[in-house]
CSV table of C-alpha atoms and ligand atoms in Angstrom, one decimal:
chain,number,residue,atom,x,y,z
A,10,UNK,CA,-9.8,5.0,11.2
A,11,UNK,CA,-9.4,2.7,8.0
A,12,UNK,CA,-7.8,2.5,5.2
A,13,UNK,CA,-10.2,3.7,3.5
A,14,UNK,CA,-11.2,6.8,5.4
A,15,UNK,CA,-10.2,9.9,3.1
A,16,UNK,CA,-9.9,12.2,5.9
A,17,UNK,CA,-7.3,15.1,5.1
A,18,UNK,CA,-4.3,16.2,6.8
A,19,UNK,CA,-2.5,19.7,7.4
A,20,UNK,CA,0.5,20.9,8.6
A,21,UNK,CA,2.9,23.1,8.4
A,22,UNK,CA,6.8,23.9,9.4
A,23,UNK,CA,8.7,27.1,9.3
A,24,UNK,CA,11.6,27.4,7.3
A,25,UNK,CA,13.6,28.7,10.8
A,26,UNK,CA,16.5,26.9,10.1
A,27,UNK,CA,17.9,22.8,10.0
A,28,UNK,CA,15.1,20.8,11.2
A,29,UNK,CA,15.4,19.4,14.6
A,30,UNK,CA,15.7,16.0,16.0
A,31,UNK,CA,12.3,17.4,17.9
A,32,UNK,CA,10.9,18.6,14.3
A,33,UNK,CA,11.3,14.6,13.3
A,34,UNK,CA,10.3,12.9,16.4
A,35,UNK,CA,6.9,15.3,17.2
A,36,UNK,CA,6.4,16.3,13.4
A,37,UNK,CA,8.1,14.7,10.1
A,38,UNK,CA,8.5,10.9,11.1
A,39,UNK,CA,4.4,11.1,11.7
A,40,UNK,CA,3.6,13.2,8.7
A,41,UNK,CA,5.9,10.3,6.9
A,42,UNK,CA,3.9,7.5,8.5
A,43,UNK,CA,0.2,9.3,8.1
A,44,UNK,CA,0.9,10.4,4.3
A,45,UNK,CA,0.6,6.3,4.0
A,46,UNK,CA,-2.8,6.4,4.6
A,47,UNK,CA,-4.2,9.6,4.2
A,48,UNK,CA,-4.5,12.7,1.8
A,49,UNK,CA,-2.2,15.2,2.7
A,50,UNK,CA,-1.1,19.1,2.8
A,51,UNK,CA,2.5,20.0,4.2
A,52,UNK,CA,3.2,23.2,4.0
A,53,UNK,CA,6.7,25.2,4.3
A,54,UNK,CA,4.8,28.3,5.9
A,55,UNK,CA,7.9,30.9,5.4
A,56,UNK,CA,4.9,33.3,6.2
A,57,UNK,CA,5.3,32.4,9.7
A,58,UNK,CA,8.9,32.4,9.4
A,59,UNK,CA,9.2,36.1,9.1
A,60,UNK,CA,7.5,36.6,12.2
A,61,UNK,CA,11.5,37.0,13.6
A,62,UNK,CA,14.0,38.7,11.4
A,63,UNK,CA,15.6,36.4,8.6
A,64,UNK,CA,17.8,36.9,6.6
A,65,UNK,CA,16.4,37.1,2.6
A,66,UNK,CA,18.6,34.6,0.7
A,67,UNK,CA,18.9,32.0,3.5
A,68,UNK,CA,15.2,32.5,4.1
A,69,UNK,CA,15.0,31.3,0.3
A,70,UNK,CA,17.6,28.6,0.6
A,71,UNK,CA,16.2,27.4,3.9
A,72,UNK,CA,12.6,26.6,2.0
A,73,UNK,CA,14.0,24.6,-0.4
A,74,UNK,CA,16.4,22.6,2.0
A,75,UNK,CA,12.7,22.2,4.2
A,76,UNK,CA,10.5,20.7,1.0
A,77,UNK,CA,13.9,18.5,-0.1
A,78,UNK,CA,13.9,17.1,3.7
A,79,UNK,CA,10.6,16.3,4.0
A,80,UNK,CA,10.9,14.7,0.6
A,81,UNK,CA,13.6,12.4,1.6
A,82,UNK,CA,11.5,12.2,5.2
A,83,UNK,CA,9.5,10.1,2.6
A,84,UNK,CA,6.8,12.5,1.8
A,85,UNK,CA,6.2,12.1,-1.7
A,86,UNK,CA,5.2,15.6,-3.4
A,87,UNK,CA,4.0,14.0,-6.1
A,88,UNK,CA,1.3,12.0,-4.3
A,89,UNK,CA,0.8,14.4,-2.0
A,90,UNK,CA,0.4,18.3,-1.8
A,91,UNK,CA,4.0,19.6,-0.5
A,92,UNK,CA,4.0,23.7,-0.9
A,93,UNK,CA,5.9,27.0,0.2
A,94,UNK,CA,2.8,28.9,2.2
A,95,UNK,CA,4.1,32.3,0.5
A,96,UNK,CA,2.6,31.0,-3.2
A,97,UNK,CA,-1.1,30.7,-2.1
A,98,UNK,CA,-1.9,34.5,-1.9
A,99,UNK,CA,-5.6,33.0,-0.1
A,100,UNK,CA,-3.4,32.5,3.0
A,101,UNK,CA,-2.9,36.3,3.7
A,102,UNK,CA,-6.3,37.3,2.4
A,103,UNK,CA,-8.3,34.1,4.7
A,104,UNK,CA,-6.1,35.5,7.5
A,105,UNK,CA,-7.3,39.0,7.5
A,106,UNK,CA,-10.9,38.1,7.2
A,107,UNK,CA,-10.2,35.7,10.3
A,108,UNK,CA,-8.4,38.2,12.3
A,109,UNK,CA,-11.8,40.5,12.4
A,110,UNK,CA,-13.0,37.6,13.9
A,111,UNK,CA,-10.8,36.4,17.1
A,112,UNK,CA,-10.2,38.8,20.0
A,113,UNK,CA,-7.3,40.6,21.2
A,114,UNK,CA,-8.2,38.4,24.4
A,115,UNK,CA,-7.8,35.2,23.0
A,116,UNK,CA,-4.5,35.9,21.3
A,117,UNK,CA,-3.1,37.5,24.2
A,118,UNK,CA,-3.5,34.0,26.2
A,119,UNK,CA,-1.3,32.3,23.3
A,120,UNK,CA,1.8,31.1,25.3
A,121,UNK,CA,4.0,30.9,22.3
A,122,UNK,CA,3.7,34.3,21.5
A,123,UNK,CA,4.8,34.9,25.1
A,124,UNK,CA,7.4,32.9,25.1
A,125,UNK,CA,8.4,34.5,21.6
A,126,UNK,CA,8.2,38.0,22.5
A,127,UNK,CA,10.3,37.4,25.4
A,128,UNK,CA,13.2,35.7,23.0
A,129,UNK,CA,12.8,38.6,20.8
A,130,UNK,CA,12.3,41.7,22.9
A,131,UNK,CA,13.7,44.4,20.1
A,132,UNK,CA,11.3,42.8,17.4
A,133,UNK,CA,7.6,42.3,19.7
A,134,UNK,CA,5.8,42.7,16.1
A,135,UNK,CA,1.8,42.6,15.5
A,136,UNK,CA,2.7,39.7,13.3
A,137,UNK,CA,4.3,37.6,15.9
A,138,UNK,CA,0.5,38.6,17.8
A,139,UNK,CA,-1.6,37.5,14.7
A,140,UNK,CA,0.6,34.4,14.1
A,141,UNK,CA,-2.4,31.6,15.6
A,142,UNK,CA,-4.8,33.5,12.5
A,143,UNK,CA,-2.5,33.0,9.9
A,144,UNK,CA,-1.8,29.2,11.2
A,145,UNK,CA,-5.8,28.8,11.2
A,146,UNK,CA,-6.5,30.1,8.0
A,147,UNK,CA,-3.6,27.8,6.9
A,148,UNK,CA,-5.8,24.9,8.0
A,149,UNK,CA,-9.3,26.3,7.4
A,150,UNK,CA,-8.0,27.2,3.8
A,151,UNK,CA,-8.0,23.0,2.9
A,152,UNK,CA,-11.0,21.8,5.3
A,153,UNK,CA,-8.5,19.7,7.1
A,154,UNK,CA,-9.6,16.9,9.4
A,155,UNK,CA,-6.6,15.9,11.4
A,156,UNK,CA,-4.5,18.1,12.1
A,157,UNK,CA,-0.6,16.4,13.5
A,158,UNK,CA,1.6,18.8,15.7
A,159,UNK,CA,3.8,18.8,18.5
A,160,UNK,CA,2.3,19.4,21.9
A,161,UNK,CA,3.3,23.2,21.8
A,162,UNK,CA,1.3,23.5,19.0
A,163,UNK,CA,-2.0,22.7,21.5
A,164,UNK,CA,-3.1,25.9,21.7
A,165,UNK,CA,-2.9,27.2,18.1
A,166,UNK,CA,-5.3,24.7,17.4
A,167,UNK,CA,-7.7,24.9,19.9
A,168,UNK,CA,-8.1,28.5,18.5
A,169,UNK,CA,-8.8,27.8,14.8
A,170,UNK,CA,-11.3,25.5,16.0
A,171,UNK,CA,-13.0,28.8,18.4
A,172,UNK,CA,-12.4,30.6,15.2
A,173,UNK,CA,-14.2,28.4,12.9
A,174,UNK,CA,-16.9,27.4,15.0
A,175,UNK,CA,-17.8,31.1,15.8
A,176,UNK,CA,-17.0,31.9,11.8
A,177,UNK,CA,-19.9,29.1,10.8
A,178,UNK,CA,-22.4,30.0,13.5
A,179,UNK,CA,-22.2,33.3,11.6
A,180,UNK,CA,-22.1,32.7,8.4
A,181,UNK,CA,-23.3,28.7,7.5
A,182,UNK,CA,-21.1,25.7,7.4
A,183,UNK,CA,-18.4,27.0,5.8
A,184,UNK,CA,-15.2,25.3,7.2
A,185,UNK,CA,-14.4,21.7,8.5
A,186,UNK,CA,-13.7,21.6,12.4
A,187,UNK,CA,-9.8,20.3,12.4
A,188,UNK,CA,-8.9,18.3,15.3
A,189,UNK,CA,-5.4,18.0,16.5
A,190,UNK,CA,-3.7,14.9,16.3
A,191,UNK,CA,-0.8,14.9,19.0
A,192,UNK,CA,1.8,11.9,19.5
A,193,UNK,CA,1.6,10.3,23.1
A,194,UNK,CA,5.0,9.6,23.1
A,195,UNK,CA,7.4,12.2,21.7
A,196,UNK,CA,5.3,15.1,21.2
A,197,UNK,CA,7.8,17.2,23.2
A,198,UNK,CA,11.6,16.5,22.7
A,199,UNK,CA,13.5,18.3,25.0
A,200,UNK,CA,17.2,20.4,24.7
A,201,UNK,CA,20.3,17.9,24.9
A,202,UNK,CA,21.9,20.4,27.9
A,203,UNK,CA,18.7,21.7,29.0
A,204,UNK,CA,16.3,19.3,29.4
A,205,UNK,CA,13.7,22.0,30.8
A,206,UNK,CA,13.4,23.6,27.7
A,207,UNK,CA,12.3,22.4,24.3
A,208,UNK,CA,14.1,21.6,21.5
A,209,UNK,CA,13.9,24.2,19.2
A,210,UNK,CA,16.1,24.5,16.1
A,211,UNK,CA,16.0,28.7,16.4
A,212,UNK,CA,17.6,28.1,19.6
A,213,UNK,CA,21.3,29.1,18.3
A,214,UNK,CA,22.7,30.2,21.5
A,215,UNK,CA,24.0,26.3,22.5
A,216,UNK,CA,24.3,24.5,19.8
A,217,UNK,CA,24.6,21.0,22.1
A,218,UNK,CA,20.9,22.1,23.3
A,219,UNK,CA,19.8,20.8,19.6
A,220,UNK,CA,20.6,18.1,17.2
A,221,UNK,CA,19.8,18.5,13.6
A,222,UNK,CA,18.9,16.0,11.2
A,223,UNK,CA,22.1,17.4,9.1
A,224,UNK,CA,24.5,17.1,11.9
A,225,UNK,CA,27.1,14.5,10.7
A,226,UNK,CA,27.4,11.7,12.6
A,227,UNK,CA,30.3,12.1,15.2
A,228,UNK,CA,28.7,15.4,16.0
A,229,UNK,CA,25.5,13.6,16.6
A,230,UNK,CA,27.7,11.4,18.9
A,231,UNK,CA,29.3,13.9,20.4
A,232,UNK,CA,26.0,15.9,21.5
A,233,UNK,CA,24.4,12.7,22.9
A,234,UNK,CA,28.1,12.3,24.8
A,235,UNK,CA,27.7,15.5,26.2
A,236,UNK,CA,23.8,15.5,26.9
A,237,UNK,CA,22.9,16.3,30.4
A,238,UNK,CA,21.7,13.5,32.5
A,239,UNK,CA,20.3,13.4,36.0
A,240,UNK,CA,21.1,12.3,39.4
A,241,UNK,CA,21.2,8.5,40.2
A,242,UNK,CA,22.4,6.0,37.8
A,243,UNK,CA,19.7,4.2,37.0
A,244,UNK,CA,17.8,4.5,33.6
A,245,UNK,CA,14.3,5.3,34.2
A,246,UNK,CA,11.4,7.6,32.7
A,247,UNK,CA,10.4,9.8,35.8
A,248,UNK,CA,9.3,13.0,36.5
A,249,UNK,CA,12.4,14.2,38.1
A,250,UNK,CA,14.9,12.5,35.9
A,251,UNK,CA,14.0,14.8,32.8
A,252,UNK,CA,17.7,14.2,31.0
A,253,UNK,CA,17.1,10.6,31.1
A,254,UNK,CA,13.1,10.2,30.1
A,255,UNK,CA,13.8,12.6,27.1
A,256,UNK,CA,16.7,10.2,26.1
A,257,UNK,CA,14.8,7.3,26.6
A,258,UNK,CA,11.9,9.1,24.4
A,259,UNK,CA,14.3,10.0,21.6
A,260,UNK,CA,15.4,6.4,21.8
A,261,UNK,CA,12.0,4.8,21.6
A,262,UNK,CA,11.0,6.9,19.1
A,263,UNK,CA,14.0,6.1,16.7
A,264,UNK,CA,13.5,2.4,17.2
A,265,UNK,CA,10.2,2.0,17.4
A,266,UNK,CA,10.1,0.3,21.0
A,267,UNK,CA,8.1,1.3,23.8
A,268,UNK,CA,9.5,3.4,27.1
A,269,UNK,CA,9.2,0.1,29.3
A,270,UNK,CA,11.0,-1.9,26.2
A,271,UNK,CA,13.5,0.7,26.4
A,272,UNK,CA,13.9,1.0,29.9
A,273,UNK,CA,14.7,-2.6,30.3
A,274,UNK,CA,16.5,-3.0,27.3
A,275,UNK,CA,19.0,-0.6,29.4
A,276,UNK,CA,19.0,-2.0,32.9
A,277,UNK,CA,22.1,-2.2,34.5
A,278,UNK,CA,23.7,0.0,32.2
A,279,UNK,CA,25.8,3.1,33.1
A,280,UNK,CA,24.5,6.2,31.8
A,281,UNK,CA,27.8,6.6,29.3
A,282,UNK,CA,26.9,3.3,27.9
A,283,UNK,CA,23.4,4.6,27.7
A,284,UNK,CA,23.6,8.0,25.7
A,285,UNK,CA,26.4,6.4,23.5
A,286,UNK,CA,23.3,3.7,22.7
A,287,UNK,CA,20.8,6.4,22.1
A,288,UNK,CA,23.2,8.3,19.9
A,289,UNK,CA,23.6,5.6,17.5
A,290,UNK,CA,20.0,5.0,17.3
A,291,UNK,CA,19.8,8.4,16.2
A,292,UNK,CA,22.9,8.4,13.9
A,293,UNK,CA,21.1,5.0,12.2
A,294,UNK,CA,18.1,6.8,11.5
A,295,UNK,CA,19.5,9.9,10.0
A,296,UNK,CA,21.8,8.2,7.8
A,297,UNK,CA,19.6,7.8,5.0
A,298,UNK,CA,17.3,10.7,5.3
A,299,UNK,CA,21.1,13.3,4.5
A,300,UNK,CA,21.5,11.1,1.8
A,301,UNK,CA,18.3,11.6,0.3
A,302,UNK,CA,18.0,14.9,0.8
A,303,UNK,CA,21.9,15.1,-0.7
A,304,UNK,CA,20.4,13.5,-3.9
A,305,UNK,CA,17.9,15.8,-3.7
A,306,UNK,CA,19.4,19.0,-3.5
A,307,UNK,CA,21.7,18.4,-6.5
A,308,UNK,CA,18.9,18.0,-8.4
A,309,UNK,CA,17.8,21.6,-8.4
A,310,UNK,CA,15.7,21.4,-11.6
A,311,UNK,CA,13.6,18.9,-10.5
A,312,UNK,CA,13.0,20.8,-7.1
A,313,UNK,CA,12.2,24.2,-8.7
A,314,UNK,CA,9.6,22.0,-11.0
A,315,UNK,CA,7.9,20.2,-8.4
A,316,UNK,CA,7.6,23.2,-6.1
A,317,UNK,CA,6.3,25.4,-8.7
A,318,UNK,CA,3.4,22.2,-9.5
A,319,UNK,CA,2.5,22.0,-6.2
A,320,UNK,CA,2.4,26.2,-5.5
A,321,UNK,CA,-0.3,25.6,-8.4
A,322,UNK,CA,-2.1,22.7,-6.8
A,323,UNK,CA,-1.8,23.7,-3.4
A,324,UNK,CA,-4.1,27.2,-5.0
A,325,UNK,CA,-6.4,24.9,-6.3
A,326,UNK,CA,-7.0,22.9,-3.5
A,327,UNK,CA,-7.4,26.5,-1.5
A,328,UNK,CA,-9.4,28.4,-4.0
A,329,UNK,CA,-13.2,27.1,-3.3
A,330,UNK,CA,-13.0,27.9,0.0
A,331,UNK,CA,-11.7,31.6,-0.2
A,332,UNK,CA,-14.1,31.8,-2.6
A,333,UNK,CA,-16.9,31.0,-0.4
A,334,UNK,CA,-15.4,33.0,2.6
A,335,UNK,CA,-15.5,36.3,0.6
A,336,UNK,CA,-19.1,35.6,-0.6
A,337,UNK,CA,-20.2,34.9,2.8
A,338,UNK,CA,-18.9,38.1,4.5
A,339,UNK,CA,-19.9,40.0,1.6
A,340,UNK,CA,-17.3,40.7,-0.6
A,341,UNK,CA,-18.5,41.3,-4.5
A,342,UNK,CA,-17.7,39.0,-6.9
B,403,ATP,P1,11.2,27.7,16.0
B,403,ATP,O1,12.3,27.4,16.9
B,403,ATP,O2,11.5,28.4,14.7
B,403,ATP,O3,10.0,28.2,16.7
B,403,ATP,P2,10.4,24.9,16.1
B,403,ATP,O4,11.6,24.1,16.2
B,403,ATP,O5,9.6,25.1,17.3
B,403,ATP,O6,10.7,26.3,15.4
B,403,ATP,P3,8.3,24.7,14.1
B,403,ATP,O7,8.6,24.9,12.7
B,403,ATP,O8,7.6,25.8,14.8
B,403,ATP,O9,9.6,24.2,14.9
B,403,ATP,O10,7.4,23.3,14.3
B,403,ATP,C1,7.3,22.3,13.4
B,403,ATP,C2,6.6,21.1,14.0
B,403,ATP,O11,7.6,20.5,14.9
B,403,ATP,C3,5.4,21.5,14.9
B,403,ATP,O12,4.4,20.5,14.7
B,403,ATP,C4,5.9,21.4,16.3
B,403,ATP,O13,4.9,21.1,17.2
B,403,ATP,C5,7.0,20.3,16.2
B,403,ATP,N1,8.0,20.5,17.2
B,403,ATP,C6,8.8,21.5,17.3
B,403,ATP,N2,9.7,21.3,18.3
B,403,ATP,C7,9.4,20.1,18.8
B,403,ATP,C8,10.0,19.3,19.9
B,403,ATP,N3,11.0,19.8,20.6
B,403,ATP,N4,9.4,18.1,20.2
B,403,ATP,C9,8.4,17.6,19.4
B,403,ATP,N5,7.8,18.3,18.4
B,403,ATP,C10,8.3,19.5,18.1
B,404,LTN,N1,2.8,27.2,14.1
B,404,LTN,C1,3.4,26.0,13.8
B,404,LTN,C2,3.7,25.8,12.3
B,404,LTN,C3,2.4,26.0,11.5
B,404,LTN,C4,1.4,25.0,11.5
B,404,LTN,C5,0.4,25.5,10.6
B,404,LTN,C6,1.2,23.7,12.0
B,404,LTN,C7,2.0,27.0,10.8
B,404,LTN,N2,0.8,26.7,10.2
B,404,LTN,C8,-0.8,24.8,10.3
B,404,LTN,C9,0.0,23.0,11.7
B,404,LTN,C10,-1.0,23.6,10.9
B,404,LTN,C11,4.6,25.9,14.6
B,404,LTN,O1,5.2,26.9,15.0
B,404,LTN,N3,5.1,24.7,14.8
């Protein structure tokens, strides 16, 4: 793709809680890099978010500390279209009309909502079932090309494209086929303690499983310290070293080198040597970003203006297209 190309990009991010060191790595640092190239939609979906029980007034805090992060992430809302998914009413109202179009079938094979229900077994909700519609209509709604998620997000889109393709054969060419755009290297940053699992930043049960991009340094150091590694002692990406490769990962990814670069930029060394290294690399990168998004959050009048801009523009970017939608299925005017 060129410079010139004027594809479109979507993507969203729940409001769950601090972003992860997996939300930066799989998500924010390439939304960062792609919004230097292309037009773009971010969106702070606190829809989604609701899908588990939050709690009203952090749920409110948590969206503005989200759009402040990804603005000192180096998203510019001003360039680009930066919005809380919860001020485009078309959302809810694209959803609907998309949920009497995909199966009960289809969204029973959704792994996430699998893996969800299990995490919240006193809270198995329809809208934790009809999350993948809402996440396509958030798409469909902006005729997104591209399409830039972590790998668990795989699924979900594979869907909306089902969804869309069956919606057009039906009605005309009413919505842009997204593709997915997944990193090859960091799409899926594993927990510090267990590096099985992903790292998730709703995942408050150990908080050394997850780093946040608003954990102070020497906690950051101290995680990294602490990080499970694997038998052996030599650093090397393999399948059944999954401590070290998702160390080495996290350290390519915050400097910009390649696995082999980083594996041999750490031969001979001992693996306390090695996640101290790693941790720095992380502390370096974060540095700036809290400070940013410290400026930014003092400036609470110039948040609530921008967000409220971009609510506005986000509508009118979205409001074609639901307009089309409802004509096609038959809704009056
Ligand atoms: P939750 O724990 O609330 O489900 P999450 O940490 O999984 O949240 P989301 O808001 O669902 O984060 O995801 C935002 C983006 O970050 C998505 O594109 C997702 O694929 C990506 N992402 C999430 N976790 C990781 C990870 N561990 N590694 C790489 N990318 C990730
Ligand atoms: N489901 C995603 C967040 C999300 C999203 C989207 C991502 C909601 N709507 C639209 C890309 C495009 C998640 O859990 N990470």
């Amino acid at each position: 793709m060129g410079l010139s190309d004027k594809k479109r990009i979507f993507s969203g991010i729940q409001p769950s809680g601090y972003p992860t060191l997996g939300n930066y790595v799989g998500a924010i640092k390439n939304w960062a890099a792609l919004s230097r190239r292309f037009e773009c939609v971010f969106s702070v979906v606190d829809m989604h978010a609701v899908t588990v029980r939050q709690n009203p007034d952090e749920l409110r805090r948590k969206a503005v500390e989200m759009f402040a992060l990804l603005a000192a992430a180096g998203i510019d809302p001003e360039k680009h279209v930066v919005y809380f998914q919860s001020h485009v009413p078309a959302h809810a109202e694209l959803a609907w009309i998309l949920g009497c179009h995909t199966y009960m079938g289809e969204l029973s094979r959704m792994t996430q909502f699998k893996d969800k229900s299990a995490r919240h077994a006193d809270n198995i909700n329809a809208g934790l079932f009809t999350y993948p519609v809402l996440m396509a209509a958030d798409i469909l709604l902006y005729q997104a090309d591209l399409v830039p998620v972590g790998e668990d997000q795989k699924q979900h889109i594979e869907l909306t494209r089902d969804v869309a393709e069956r919606f057009n054969n039906l009605y005309g060419d009413i919505f842009t086929i997204p593709e997915g755009y997944i990193l090859e290297v960091g799409a899926r940053i594993m927990s510090l303690q267990e590096p099985d699992k992903k790292m998730s930043k709703s995942d408050t049960a150990n908080p050394g499983n997850v780093v946040s991009l608003l954990d102070p340094p020497d906690i950051i150091m101290k995680k990294f310290k602490r990080a499970v590694t694997d038998s052996g002692a030599d650093v090397r990406y393999a399948a059944d070293k999954p401590g070290v490769s998702n160390l080495l990962t996290i350290y390519a990814a915050m400097t910009g080198r390649t696995i082999p670069e980083a594996e041999a930029e750490f031969a001979g060394f001992g693996y306390g040597a090695f996640k101290a290294a790693v941790g720095e690399s992380v502390v370096a990168a974060f540095k700036p970003l809290r400070e940013e998004f410290e400026r930014l959050l003092a400036d609470q009048g110039y948040l609530d203006g921008i967000i409220r801009a971009n609510a506005g523009r986000a509508a009118a970017l979205a409001a074609p297209t639901i307009a089309r939608v409802k004509r096609a299925v038959g809704f009056s005017a």
